[in-house]
Coordinates of C-alpha atoms in Angstrom, one line a residue:
M783 CA 0.0 0.0 0.0
K784 CA 2.8 2.4 0.8
T785 CA 4.5 1.5 -2.4
K786 CA 1.3 2.4 -4.4
F787 CA 0.9 5.6 -2.5
F788 CA 4.6 6.6 -3.2
L789 CA 4.1 5.8 -7.0
I790 CA 0.9 7.9 -7.1
L791 CA 2.6 10.8 -5.2
T792 CA 5.6 10.6 -7.6
L793 CA 3.3 10.7 -10.6
L794 CA 1.3 13.7 -9.2
S795 CA 4.4 15.6 -8.4
T796 CA 5.8 15.1 -11.9
I797 CA 2.4 16.3 -13.4
Y798 CA 2.2 19.2 -11.1
F799 CA 5.6 20.6 -11.8
S800 CA 5.2 20.2 -15.5
V801 CA 1.9 22.1 -15.7
V802 CA 2.2 24.7 -12.8
P803 CA 4.6 27.6 -13.4
T804 CA 7.4 27.7 -10.8
P805 CA 6.9 30.7 -8.5
A806 CA 9.9 32.4 -6.9
S807 CA 9.2 31.2 -3.4
A808 CA 10.8 29.1 -0.7
D809 CA 7.3 27.6 0.1
L810 CA 6.9 25.9 -3.2
F811 CA 7.1 22.3 -1.7
E812 CA 4.4 23.3 1.0
D813 CA 2.2 24.7 -1.9
F814 CA 2.7 21.4 -3.7
L815 CA 1.6 19.3 -0.7
N816 CA -1.5 21.5 -0.2
E817 CA -2.4 21.1 -3.8
M818 CA -1.9 17.3 -3.7
N819 CA -4.0 17.0 -0.6
K820 CA -6.9 18.8 -2.4
T821 CA -6.4 16.6 -5.5
L822 CA -6.3 13.3 -3.5
Q823 CA -9.4 14.4 -1.6
G824 CA -11.2 14.9 -4.9
G825 CA -10.4 11.2 -5.8
V826 CA -10.2 10.3 -9.5
E827 CA -11.9 13.4 -10.8
G828 CA -9.5 15.5 -8.8
V829 CA -6.6 13.9 -10.6
K830 CA -8.4 14.3 -14.0
D831 CA -8.8 18.0 -13.3
L832 CA -5.2 18.5 -12.6
I833 CA -4.2 16.8 -15.9
S834 CA -7.1 18.3 -17.9
P835 CA -8.3 21.5 -16.3
A836 CA -12.1 22.1 -16.1
D837 CA -11.8 25.2 -18.2
D838 CA -10.5 23.1 -21.1
K839 CA -13.2 20.4 -20.6
N840 CA -16.0 22.9 -20.4
S841 CA -15.0 25.1 -23.4
K842 CA -18.0 25.6 -25.5
K843 CA -18.3 24.4 -29.0
E844 CA -20.5 27.0 -30.8
L845 CA -20.9 29.4 -33.8
T846 CA -20.8 33.0 -32.8
L847 CA -21.5 36.3 -34.7
E848 CA -20.6 39.7 -33.4
S849 CA -20.8 43.2 -35.0
E850 CA -19.5 46.7 -34.5
I851 CA -20.0 50.1 -36.1
K852 CA -17.3 52.7 -35.7
L853 CA -15.8 55.7 -37.5
A854 CA -13.7 54.7 -40.5
V855 CA -10.1 55.7 -40.7
D856 CA -10.1 59.3 -42.0
G857 CA -13.9 59.1 -42.0
D858 CA -14.4 62.0 -39.6
V859 CA -15.0 64.8 -42.1
N860 CA -15.0 67.8 -39.7
K861 CA -12.5 66.2 -37.3
N862 CA -14.8 66.6 -34.3
G863 CA -14.4 63.1 -32.9
Q864 CA -18.1 62.1 -33.3
I865 CA -20.2 60.5 -36.0
D866 CA -22.1 63.1 -38.1
A867 CA -24.1 63.0 -41.2
G868 CA -21.6 62.9 -44.1
D869 CA -19.0 60.9 -42.2
T870 CA -17.8 57.5 -43.2
I871 CA -18.3 54.6 -40.9
T872 CA -17.0 51.0 -40.8
F873 CA -19.2 48.0 -40.2
I874 CA -17.4 45.0 -38.8
Y875 CA -18.7 41.4 -38.4
N876 CA -16.7 38.7 -36.7
I877 CA -17.8 35.1 -37.2
Q878 CA -16.1 32.2 -35.1
N879 CA -16.9 28.6 -35.5
T880 CA -15.5 26.4 -32.7
T881 CA -17.7 23.5 -33.7
D882 CA -16.8 20.6 -35.9
K883 CA -19.4 21.5 -38.5
K884 CA -18.7 23.2 -41.8
Y885 CA -21.2 25.6 -43.3
A886 CA -20.8 26.1 -47.1
Y887 CA -22.6 28.8 -49.1
A888 CA -23.9 30.6 -46.0
T889 CA -25.0 34.2 -46.3
L890 CA -24.4 37.1 -43.8
K891 CA -27.4 39.4 -43.7
T892 CA -26.4 42.7 -42.2
N893 CA -30.0 44.1 -42.1
I894 CA -28.7 47.6 -42.3
Q895 CA -30.9 50.4 -43.6
R896 CA -29.4 51.1 -46.9
D897 CA -31.3 54.2 -47.6
S898 CA -29.4 56.0 -44.8
L899 CA -26.1 55.2 -46.5
N900 CA -24.2 55.8 -49.7
Y901 CA -21.0 54.9 -51.4
I902 CA -20.5 51.3 -50.1
R903 CA -16.8 50.4 -50.5
N904 CA -13.7 48.7 -49.1
A905 CA -15.3 45.4 -48.5
S906 CA -12.9 42.8 -47.0
G907 CA -13.0 39.2 -45.9
V908 CA -15.4 38.4 -48.8
T909 CA -15.3 38.0 -52.5
G910 CA -18.4 40.0 -53.2
L911 CA -21.6 41.6 -51.8
K912 CA -25.2 42.0 -52.7
D913 CA -26.7 45.4 -52.7
D914 CA -30.4 45.6 -53.5
G915 CA -30.8 49.3 -52.4
K916 CA -32.5 48.2 -49.2
T917 CA -29.8 46.4 -47.3
I918 CA -26.4 44.6 -47.8
E919 CA -25.7 40.9 -47.8
F920 CA -22.7 38.8 -48.2
P921 CA -23.5 35.5 -50.0
N922 CA -21.4 32.3 -50.7
L923 CA -19.5 32.3 -47.3
R924 CA -17.5 29.2 -46.3
V925 CA -17.5 28.9 -42.5
E926 CA -15.0 26.0 -41.7
P927 CA -14.5 24.3 -38.4
G928 CA -12.2 26.2 -36.1
M929 CA -12.3 29.3 -38.3
V930 CA -12.3 32.9 -37.3
K931 CA -13.5 35.2 -40.0
Q932 CA -13.8 39.0 -40.1
I933 CA -16.0 40.8 -42.7
S934 CA -16.0 44.6 -43.0
F935 CA -17.0 47.4 -45.3
D936 CA -17.1 51.2 -45.3
A937 CA -20.2 53.4 -46.0
S938 CA -20.8 57.1 -46.0
I939 CA -23.8 58.5 -44.0
N940 CA -26.3 60.5 -46.0
Y941 CA -26.6 64.3 -45.4
F942 CA -29.3 64.7 -42.9
T943 CA -30.2 68.3 -41.9
E944 CA -33.4 67.9 -39.9
L945 CA -33.0 64.8 -37.8
D946 CA -30.3 62.7 -36.3
P947 CA -30.1 59.5 -38.2
L948 CA -30.0 56.2 -36.4
I949 CA -27.6 53.8 -38.1
T950 CA -28.2 50.1 -37.1
T951 CA -27.2 46.6 -38.0
E952 CA -28.7 43.4 -36.7
P953 CA -26.7 40.7 -38.4
E954 CA -27.9 37.2 -39.1
L955 CA -26.2 34.1 -40.6
V956 CA -28.3 31.9 -42.7
S957 CA -27.5 28.6 -44.4
E958 CA -27.6 27.6 -48.1
D959 CA -31.3 26.6 -47.7
K960 CA -32.1 29.9 -46.0
T961 CA -32.4 28.4 -42.5
S962 CA -31.3 30.8 -39.8
L963 CA -28.0 29.6 -38.1
L964 CA -27.9 32.4 -35.6
K965 CA -28.7 36.1 -35.0
S966 CA -26.6 38.7 -33.3
A967 CA -27.7 41.6 -31.1
K968 CA -28.6 44.8 -32.7
K969 CA -25.8 47.4 -32.8
E970 CA -26.5 51.1 -33.4
V971 CA -25.0 54.6 -33.5
Q972 CA -26.8 57.9 -33.5
A973 CA -25.3 60.2 -36.0
K974 CA -25.6 64.0 -35.7
R975 CA -27.4 66.1 -38.3
I976 CA -25.5 68.8 -40.0
K977 CA -26.4 72.4 -41.0
K978 CA -27.5 73.0 -44.6
E979 CA -24.7 75.5 -45.2
E980 CA -22.1 72.8 -44.4
I981 CA -23.2 70.7 -47.4
P982 CA -21.7 71.3 -50.8
S983 CA -24.4 72.6 -53.2
Q984 CA -23.8 69.7 -55.6
I985 CA -24.7 67.1 -53.0
Q986 CA -28.2 66.0 -52.6
M987 CA -29.7 66.6 -49.1
F988 CA -31.5 63.8 -47.2
K989 CA -34.1 65.0 -44.6

């Protein structure tokens, strides 16, 4: 019995010192004994947790979608540090797939209000986009297992002079057969209207 206990202790000490960073302390051995005592009290599961921490075992396998709206690089026309009508903003969509499933020919629906925006450009992370004048979609996406994908594009806000336009996106990822895979929370920014005299005469005003 003593021999078995010695072998177990030797094994646990080897595992402990291989996975736990060595602190600059004279009480390292005492820390080890305390940790081994907790592990042995936990029985077999305690030993398993030392070898394979709970955080690793409980890591979720899921498909996620996040979005963001922010001022584009050099998009702040009057350099006031806020989003105004006429400024250029960037829409960002992050897709992460930690599952073992592959999604071919998926579509990212941005659900933006296209009539509040103009001059869609600088799309990245995709090979093309669909612009029907009402919203923007990104078709034919391949979402591979373990993949992290970022899609972004820039757009200019129309010139509003009588109201503060609300720019929103509520992205949704759908499969090839149009089944919804997941929806993300709505993100929005409130742009500030500008004065009529600040708009060049050749640019159409949007009220």
